[in-house]
mmCIF file of C-alpha atoms in Angstrom:
data_model
loop_
_atom_site.group_PDB
_atom_site.id
_atom_site.type_symbol
_atom_site.label_atom_id
_atom_site.label_comp_id
_atom_site.label_asym_id
_atom_site.label_seq_id
_atom_site.Cartn_x
_atom_site.Cartn_y
_atom_site.Cartn_z
ATOM 1 C CA MET A 1 71.250 123.551 95.146
ATOM 2 C CA VAL A 2 72.545 120.039 94.629
ATOM 3 C CA THR A 3 71.317 118.218 91.548
ATOM 4 C CA LYS A 4 71.368 114.415 91.639
ATOM 5 C CA SER A 5 72.917 112.475 88.806
ATOM 6 C CA LYS A 6 70.596 109.820 87.357
ATOM 7 C CA LYS A 7 73.538 107.431 87.395
ATOM 8 C CA TYR A 8 73.878 107.676 91.152
ATOM 9 C CA GLU A 9 70.150 107.820 91.813
ATOM 10 C CA SER A 10 69.929 104.350 90.260
ATOM 11 C CA MET A 11 72.099 103.081 93.093
ATOM 12 C CA ARG A 12 69.129 103.526 95.417
ATOM 13 C CA SER A 13 67.049 100.906 93.612
ATOM 14 C CA GLU A 14 65.272 98.738 96.162
ATOM 15 C CA ASP A 15 65.723 95.563 94.111
ATOM 16 C CA ASN A 16 68.474 94.287 96.390
ATOM 17 C CA ILE A 17 67.149 95.492 99.733
ATOM 18 C CA ASN A 18 66.042 93.120 102.438
ATOM 19 C CA PRO A 19 64.893 90.128 100.364
ATOM 20 C CA ASP A 20 63.882 88.171 103.481
ATOM 21 C CA ASN A 21 62.741 91.074 105.693
ATOM 22 C CA GLU A 22 65.972 90.641 107.649
ATOM 23 C CA MET A 23 67.185 93.487 109.831
ATOM 24 C CA ALA A 24 70.917 94.165 109.785
ATOM 25 C CA ILE A 25 70.881 96.673 112.658
ATOM 26 C CA GLU A 26 68.296 97.328 115.340
ATOM 27 C CA VAL A 27 68.773 100.147 117.846
ATOM 28 C CA LYS A 28 66.276 100.920 120.588
ATOM 29 C CA ASP A 29 66.349 103.850 123.029
ATOM 30 C CA LEU A 30 70.134 104.095 122.856
ATOM 31 C CA LYS A 31 71.670 106.514 125.343
ATOM 32 C CA LYS A 32 75.222 107.557 126.058
ATOM 33 C CA TYR A 33 76.116 110.073 128.751
ATOM 34 C CA PHE A 34 79.692 111.146 129.378
ATOM 35 C CA LYS A 35 80.699 112.314 132.823
ATOM 36 C CA GLY A 36 80.979 116.086 132.915
ATOM 37 C CA LYS A 37 83.955 117.876 134.367
ATOM 38 C CA LYS A 38 83.737 118.973 137.974
ATOM 39 C CA GLY A 39 80.963 121.514 138.316
ATOM 40 C CA PHE A 40 79.466 120.713 134.916
ATOM 41 C CA ASP A 41 76.507 118.532 133.912
ATOM 42 C CA ASP A 42 76.987 115.198 132.156
ATOM 43 C CA VAL A 43 77.232 115.396 128.359
ATOM 44 C CA LYS A 44 74.286 113.668 126.666
ATOM 45 C CA ALA A 45 75.949 112.390 123.503
ATOM 46 C CA LEU A 46 72.929 110.197 122.718
ATOM 47 C CA ASN A 47 69.561 110.780 124.319
ATOM 48 C CA GLY A 48 67.417 107.765 123.442
ATOM 49 C CA ILE A 49 67.629 107.189 119.680
ATOM 50 C CA SER A 50 65.913 104.283 117.925
ATOM 51 C CA PHE A 51 66.188 103.088 114.328
ATOM 52 C CA SER A 52 66.635 99.950 112.261
ATOM 53 C CA VAL A 53 68.613 99.214 109.094
ATOM 54 C CA LYS A 54 67.366 96.660 106.583
ATOM 55 C CA SER A 55 69.638 93.991 105.189
ATOM 56 C CA GLY A 56 70.995 95.113 101.811
ATOM 57 C CA GLU A 57 70.318 98.802 102.500
ATOM 58 C CA ILE A 58 72.626 101.803 102.297
ATOM 59 C CA PHE A 59 71.602 103.804 105.350
ATOM 60 C CA GLY A 60 72.906 107.294 106.100
ATOM 61 C CA LEU A 61 73.428 109.032 109.436
ATOM 62 C CA LEU A 62 73.491 112.793 108.941
ATOM 63 C CA GLY A 63 74.212 115.444 111.512
ATOM 64 C CA PRO A 64 76.522 118.348 112.351
ATOM 65 C CA ASN A 65 79.753 117.739 114.250
ATOM 66 C CA GLY A 66 78.957 116.561 117.752
ATOM 67 C CA ALA A 67 75.490 115.335 116.802
ATOM 68 C CA GLY A 68 76.225 111.767 117.970
ATOM 69 C CA LYS A 69 76.973 109.955 114.693
ATOM 70 C CA THR A 70 80.369 108.505 115.581
ATOM 71 C CA THR A 71 79.228 107.728 119.130
ATOM 72 C CA THR A 72 76.359 105.694 117.664
ATOM 73 C CA ILE A 73 78.716 103.720 115.436
ATOM 74 C CA ASN A 74 81.229 103.145 118.234
ATOM 75 C CA ILE A 75 78.496 101.688 120.435
ATOM 76 C CA ILE A 76 77.104 99.434 117.706
ATOM 77 C CA ILE A 77 80.535 97.996 116.842
ATOM 78 C CA GLY A 78 81.398 97.426 120.499
ATOM 79 C CA LEU A 79 84.095 100.074 121.047
ATOM 80 C CA ILE A 80 82.193 101.839 123.837
ATOM 81 C CA LYS A 81 79.358 100.759 126.093
ATOM 82 C CA PRO A 82 75.984 102.509 126.055
ATOM 83 C CA THR A 83 74.627 104.131 129.190
ATOM 84 C CA ASP A 84 71.266 102.544 128.397
ATOM 85 C CA GLY A 85 69.328 101.002 125.537
ATOM 86 C CA ILE A 86 69.927 98.001 123.303
ATOM 87 C CA ALA A 87 71.400 97.334 119.875
ATOM 88 C CA SER A 88 71.857 94.233 117.771
ATOM 89 C CA ILE A 89 73.485 93.217 114.490
ATOM 90 C CA TYR A 90 71.730 90.487 112.531
ATOM 91 C CA GLY A 91 70.069 89.431 115.791
ATOM 92 C CA TYR A 92 73.291 89.339 117.825
ATOM 93 C CA ASP A 93 73.236 91.518 120.931
ATOM 94 C CA ILE A 94 76.211 93.909 120.942
ATOM 95 C CA LYS A 95 76.740 93.379 124.680
ATOM 96 C CA GLU A 96 76.435 89.607 124.842
ATOM 97 C CA ASP A 97 77.539 88.453 121.378
ATOM 98 C CA ILE A 98 80.316 90.854 120.399
ATOM 99 C CA SER A 99 82.528 88.037 119.056
ATOM 100 C CA GLU A 100 79.817 87.028 116.582
ATOM 101 C CA VAL A 101 79.220 90.683 115.698
ATOM 102 C CA LYS A 102 82.892 91.240 114.829
ATOM 103 C CA GLU A 103 82.790 88.317 112.399
ATOM 104 C CA LEU A 104 80.109 90.118 110.365
ATOM 105 C CA ILE A 105 81.359 93.684 110.166
ATOM 106 C CA GLY A 106 83.971 95.901 108.542
ATOM 107 C CA VAL A 107 84.719 99.371 109.871
ATOM 108 C CA CYS A 108 86.180 102.391 108.068
ATOM 109 C CA PRO A 109 86.814 104.948 110.841
ATOM 110 C CA GLN A 110 87.310 108.681 110.464
ATOM 111 C CA GLU A 111 90.913 108.379 111.623
ATOM 112 C CA HIS A 112 93.252 106.692 109.168
ATOM 113 C CA ALA A 113 94.121 103.311 110.687
ATOM 114 C CA VAL A 114 97.294 102.582 108.720
ATOM 115 C CA PHE A 115 100.961 101.989 109.459
ATOM 116 C CA LYS A 116 103.044 104.736 107.859
ATOM 117 C CA PHE A 117 106.210 102.617 107.531
ATOM 118 C CA LEU A 118 104.435 99.975 105.409
ATOM 119 C CA THR A 119 103.336 100.190 101.781
ATOM 120 C CA GLY A 120 99.664 100.331 100.916
ATOM 121 C CA ARG A 121 99.595 96.662 99.927
ATOM 122 C CA GLU A 122 101.482 95.628 103.058
ATOM 123 C CA ASN A 123 98.867 97.435 105.156
ATOM 124 C CA ILE A 124 96.052 95.664 103.300
ATOM 125 C CA GLU A 125 97.678 92.250 103.718
ATOM 126 C CA LEU A 126 98.471 92.917 107.388
ATOM 127 C CA PHE A 127 94.795 93.501 108.152
ATOM 128 C CA GLY A 128 93.845 90.499 106.035
ATOM 129 C CA ASN A 129 96.154 88.391 108.202
ATOM 130 C CA LEU A 130 94.531 89.800 111.339
ATOM 131 C CA TYR A 131 91.245 88.418 110.016
ATOM 132 C CA SER A 132 92.978 85.038 109.497
ATOM 133 C CA MET A 133 92.124 85.083 105.802
ATOM 134 C CA PRO A 134 93.644 82.287 103.668
ATOM 135 C CA LYS A 135 96.659 83.707 101.818
ATOM 136 C CA ASP A 136 95.357 82.990 98.307
ATOM 137 C CA GLU A 137 91.917 84.439 99.080
ATOM 138 C CA MET A 138 93.451 87.547 100.646
ATOM 139 C CA LYS A 139 95.748 88.173 97.670
ATOM 140 C CA LYS A 140 92.906 87.727 95.184
ATOM 141 C CA ARG A 141 90.624 90.113 97.077
ATOM 142 C CA ALA A 142 93.416 92.653 97.588
ATOM 143 C CA ASP A 143 94.201 92.597 93.853
ATOM 144 C CA ASN A 144 90.526 93.081 93.027
ATOM 145 C CA LEU A 145 90.074 96.032 95.388
ATOM 146 C CA ILE A 146 93.310 97.712 94.337
ATOM 147 C CA ASP A 147 92.186 97.451 90.724
ATOM 148 C CA LYS A 148 88.709 98.842 91.434
ATOM 149 C CA PHE A 149 90.169 101.877 93.185
ATOM 150 C CA ASP A 150 92.917 102.369 90.576
ATOM 151 C CA PHE A 151 95.357 102.050 93.457
ATOM 152 C CA ALA A 152 98.079 99.866 91.899
ATOM 153 C CA ASN A 153 100.847 102.463 91.805
ATOM 154 C CA ALA A 154 100.016 103.920 95.216
ATOM 155 C CA SER A 155 99.859 100.453 96.800
ATOM 156 C CA LYS A 156 103.591 99.954 96.117
ATOM 157 C CA ARG A 157 104.608 103.080 98.069
ATOM 158 C CA LYS A 158 105.023 103.594 101.809
ATOM 159 C CA THR A 159 101.967 105.333 103.186
ATOM 160 C CA LYS A 160 103.954 108.036 105.000
ATOM 161 C CA GLY A 161 103.969 109.917 101.689
ATOM 162 C CA TYR A 162 100.238 109.534 100.991
ATOM 163 C CA SER A 163 97.864 112.471 100.679
ATOM 164 C CA GLY A 164 94.789 112.613 102.894
ATOM 165 C CA GLY A 165 92.613 111.376 100.040
ATOM 166 C CA MET A 166 94.896 108.419 99.343
ATOM 167 C CA LEU A 167 94.833 107.477 103.030
ATOM 168 C CA SER A 168 91.019 107.579 102.932
ATOM 169 C CA GLN A 169 91.004 105.227 99.944
ATOM 170 C CA LEU A 170 93.386 102.825 101.676
ATOM 171 C CA ASN A 171 91.296 103.028 104.846
ATOM 172 C CA LEU A 172 88.233 101.961 102.872
ATOM 173 C CA ILE A 173 90.026 99.050 101.171
ATOM 174 C CA ILE A 174 91.274 97.795 104.540
ATOM 175 C CA SER A 175 87.775 97.987 106.043
ATOM 176 C CA ILE A 176 86.363 95.568 103.450
ATOM 177 C CA ILE A 177 89.322 93.239 102.872
ATOM 178 C CA ASN A 178 87.551 90.568 104.965
ATOM 179 C CA ASN A 179 84.450 90.721 102.738
ATOM 180 C CA PRO A 180 82.102 91.734 105.603
ATOM 181 C CA LYS A 181 78.334 91.422 105.507
ATOM 182 C CA LEU A 182 77.824 94.830 107.163
ATOM 183 C CA ILE A 183 80.115 97.817 106.559
ATOM 184 C CA PHE A 184 80.375 100.960 108.680
ATOM 185 C CA LEU A 185 81.748 103.927 106.733
ATOM 186 C CA ASP A 186 82.440 106.962 108.928
ATOM 187 C CA GLU A 187 83.234 109.908 106.619
ATOM 188 C CA PRO A 188 84.905 107.620 104.035
ATOM 189 C CA THR A 189 85.604 110.224 101.312
ATOM 190 C CA VAL A 190 87.133 113.008 103.396
ATOM 191 C CA GLY A 191 90.139 114.501 101.611
ATOM 192 C CA MET A 192 89.505 112.758 98.289
ATOM 193 C CA ASP A 193 89.643 114.702 95.044
ATOM 194 C CA PRO A 194 86.393 114.798 93.013
ATOM 195 C CA ARG A 195 87.458 111.953 90.713
ATOM 196 C CA ALA A 196 88.388 109.620 93.590
ATOM 197 C CA ARG A 197 85.201 110.571 95.448
ATOM 198 C CA ARG A 198 83.016 109.703 92.434
ATOM 199 C CA ARG A 199 84.820 106.381 92.004
ATOM 200 C CA THR A 200 84.244 105.657 95.683
ATOM 201 C CA TRP A 201 80.556 106.570 95.375
ATOM 202 C CA GLU A 202 80.205 104.107 92.533
ATOM 203 C CA PHE A 203 81.959 101.409 94.535
ATOM 204 C CA ILE A 204 79.752 101.952 97.590
ATOM 205 C CA GLY A 205 76.628 101.917 95.427
ATOM 206 C CA ASN A 206 77.693 98.640 93.827
ATOM 207 C CA LEU A 207 78.031 96.982 97.243
ATOM 208 C CA LYS A 208 74.252 96.582 97.079
ATOM 209 C CA ASN A 209 74.698 94.160 94.185
ATOM 210 C CA GLU A 210 76.755 91.982 96.533
ATOM 211 C CA ARG A 211 73.934 92.024 99.128
ATOM 212 C CA LYS A 212 76.053 94.111 101.483
ATOM 213 C CA THR A 213 74.588 96.461 104.067
ATOM 214 C CA VAL A 214 76.204 99.861 104.593
ATOM 215 C CA LEU A 215 75.845 102.395 107.380
ATOM 216 C CA LEU A 216 77.330 105.678 106.137
ATOM 217 C CA THR A 217 78.057 108.951 107.880
ATOM 218 C CA THR A 218 79.111 111.882 105.739
ATOM 219 C CA HIS A 219 79.518 115.643 105.724
ATOM 220 C CA TYR A 220 78.714 115.683 102.014
ATOM 221 C CA ILE A 221 74.940 115.993 101.724
ATOM 222 C CA GLU A 222 75.046 115.210 97.997
ATOM 223 C CA GLU A 223 76.818 111.961 98.875
ATOM 224 C CA ALA A 224 73.966 110.849 101.103
ATOM 225 C CA GLU A 225 71.357 112.017 98.609
ATOM 226 C CA ALA A 226 73.029 110.063 95.814
ATOM 227 C CA LEU A 227 73.784 106.836 97.664
ATOM 228 C CA CYS A 228 71.424 106.279 100.576
ATOM 229 C CA ASP A 229 68.152 104.374 100.435
ATOM 230 C CA ARG A 230 67.166 106.023 103.705
ATOM 231 C CA VAL A 231 68.748 108.599 106.004
ATOM 232 C CA ALA A 232 68.372 109.453 109.675
ATOM 233 C CA ILE A 233 69.030 113.043 110.679
ATOM 234 C CA ILE A 234 70.320 113.467 114.219
ATOM 235 C CA ASP A 235 71.365 116.489 116.250
ATOM 236 C CA TYR A 236 72.271 117.001 119.898
ATOM 237 C CA GLY A 237 72.005 113.233 120.426
ATOM 238 C CA GLU A 238 68.395 112.956 119.261
ATOM 239 C CA LEU A 239 66.901 111.529 116.079
ATOM 240 C CA LEU A 240 64.965 114.285 114.340
ATOM 241 C CA ASP A 241 63.558 112.403 111.345
ATOM 242 C CA ILE A 242 64.139 109.361 109.165
ATOM 243 C CA GLY A 243 63.073 108.379 105.661
ATOM 244 C CA THR A 244 64.096 108.144 102.027
ATOM 245 C CA PRO A 245 65.715 111.281 100.584
ATOM 246 C CA LYS A 246 62.735 111.645 98.225
ATOM 247 C CA ASP A 247 60.153 111.323 101.014
ATOM 248 C CA LEU A 248 61.981 113.769 103.279
ATOM 249 C CA MET A 249 62.286 116.329 100.476
ATOM 250 C CA LYS A 250 58.552 116.027 99.827
ATOM 251 C CA LYS A 251 57.673 116.239 103.518
ATOM 252 C CA TYR A 252 59.723 119.381 104.087
ATOM 253 C CA GLU A 253 58.932 120.916 100.688
ATOM 254 C CA SER A 254 62.563 121.105 99.653
ATOM 255 C CA ASP A 255 64.264 120.413 96.329
ATOM 256 C CA SER A 256 67.384 118.973 97.995
ATOM 257 C CA LEU A 257 68.350 116.925 101.021
ATOM 258 C CA GLU A 258 70.572 119.796 102.106
ATOM 259 C CA GLY A 259 67.492 122.001 102.275
ATOM 260 C CA VAL A 260 65.765 119.395 104.443
ATOM 261 C CA PHE A 261 68.768 119.261 106.746
ATOM 262 C CA LEU A 262 68.826 123.023 107.210
ATOM 263 C CA LYS A 263 65.095 123.161 107.920
ATOM 264 C CA ILE A 264 65.282 120.387 110.526
ATOM 265 C CA THR A 265 68.480 121.350 112.351
ATOM 266 C CA GLY A 266 68.606 125.072 111.691
ATOM 267 C CA ARG A 267 72.335 124.881 111.107
ATOM 268 C CA ARG A 268 74.819 123.705 108.536
ATOM 269 C CA ILE A 269 76.278 120.240 108.718
ATOM 270 C CA MET A 270 79.882 121.457 109.062
ATOM 271 C CA GLU A 271 79.077 123.823 111.913
ATOM 272 C CA GLY A 272 81.364 123.382 114.858
ATOM 273 C CA MET A 273 84.521 122.588 112.904
#
């Protein structure tokens, strides 16, 4: 059984959520079917899911491998097109207004999007330049993020020698170098040691104080329970339930979010790996 720390539970305070009833993300009847191989049916990666994310909220997407989490994110950020359904970010349609959408978001993908022949800092500054950030502003923000993640020594080294956890930390720094309004974190703490993971939890929780909105996917149930204001549980491309961790635990008579997940899906979150 996972026991929540009071320190991290405080991160779910609603004081900073949605002060003007603004919706950061709205998804309605989203579907994505992939063409099946010859002789096989199409794969229904998403089968009509709908949800909304409030401005200033940390919102979790939970599901086993293949449930549709990454497909959902990739559609919302404009990397792939939906088969059907609609989605918007701060009122901008992802099909018609993708340029405006990209100005508002930062994305931390599962795969480490770094250049191995560059140092950590050079990677950070490269992506800052891609966002056309003013040099002084980029340096100041890079210094601040490197300090918060205790990444000063690592930032001076070429990333080809980084551990998986260090690459995950760098991936996260890069995703927020442009100071985005909405941040997509797809398994951001994979490979991190417990100390780095806790530091990252604290950082993500503190994004609420900056009025940021976060959509988080994770295989660590305790991570979602500690950080998320609300979670959506999906499996086989369908949304099974949505609510606050506390409300879901009460509804399913469980003392942990992991227990809720097992009752709803009937399988463990890492199944399929």
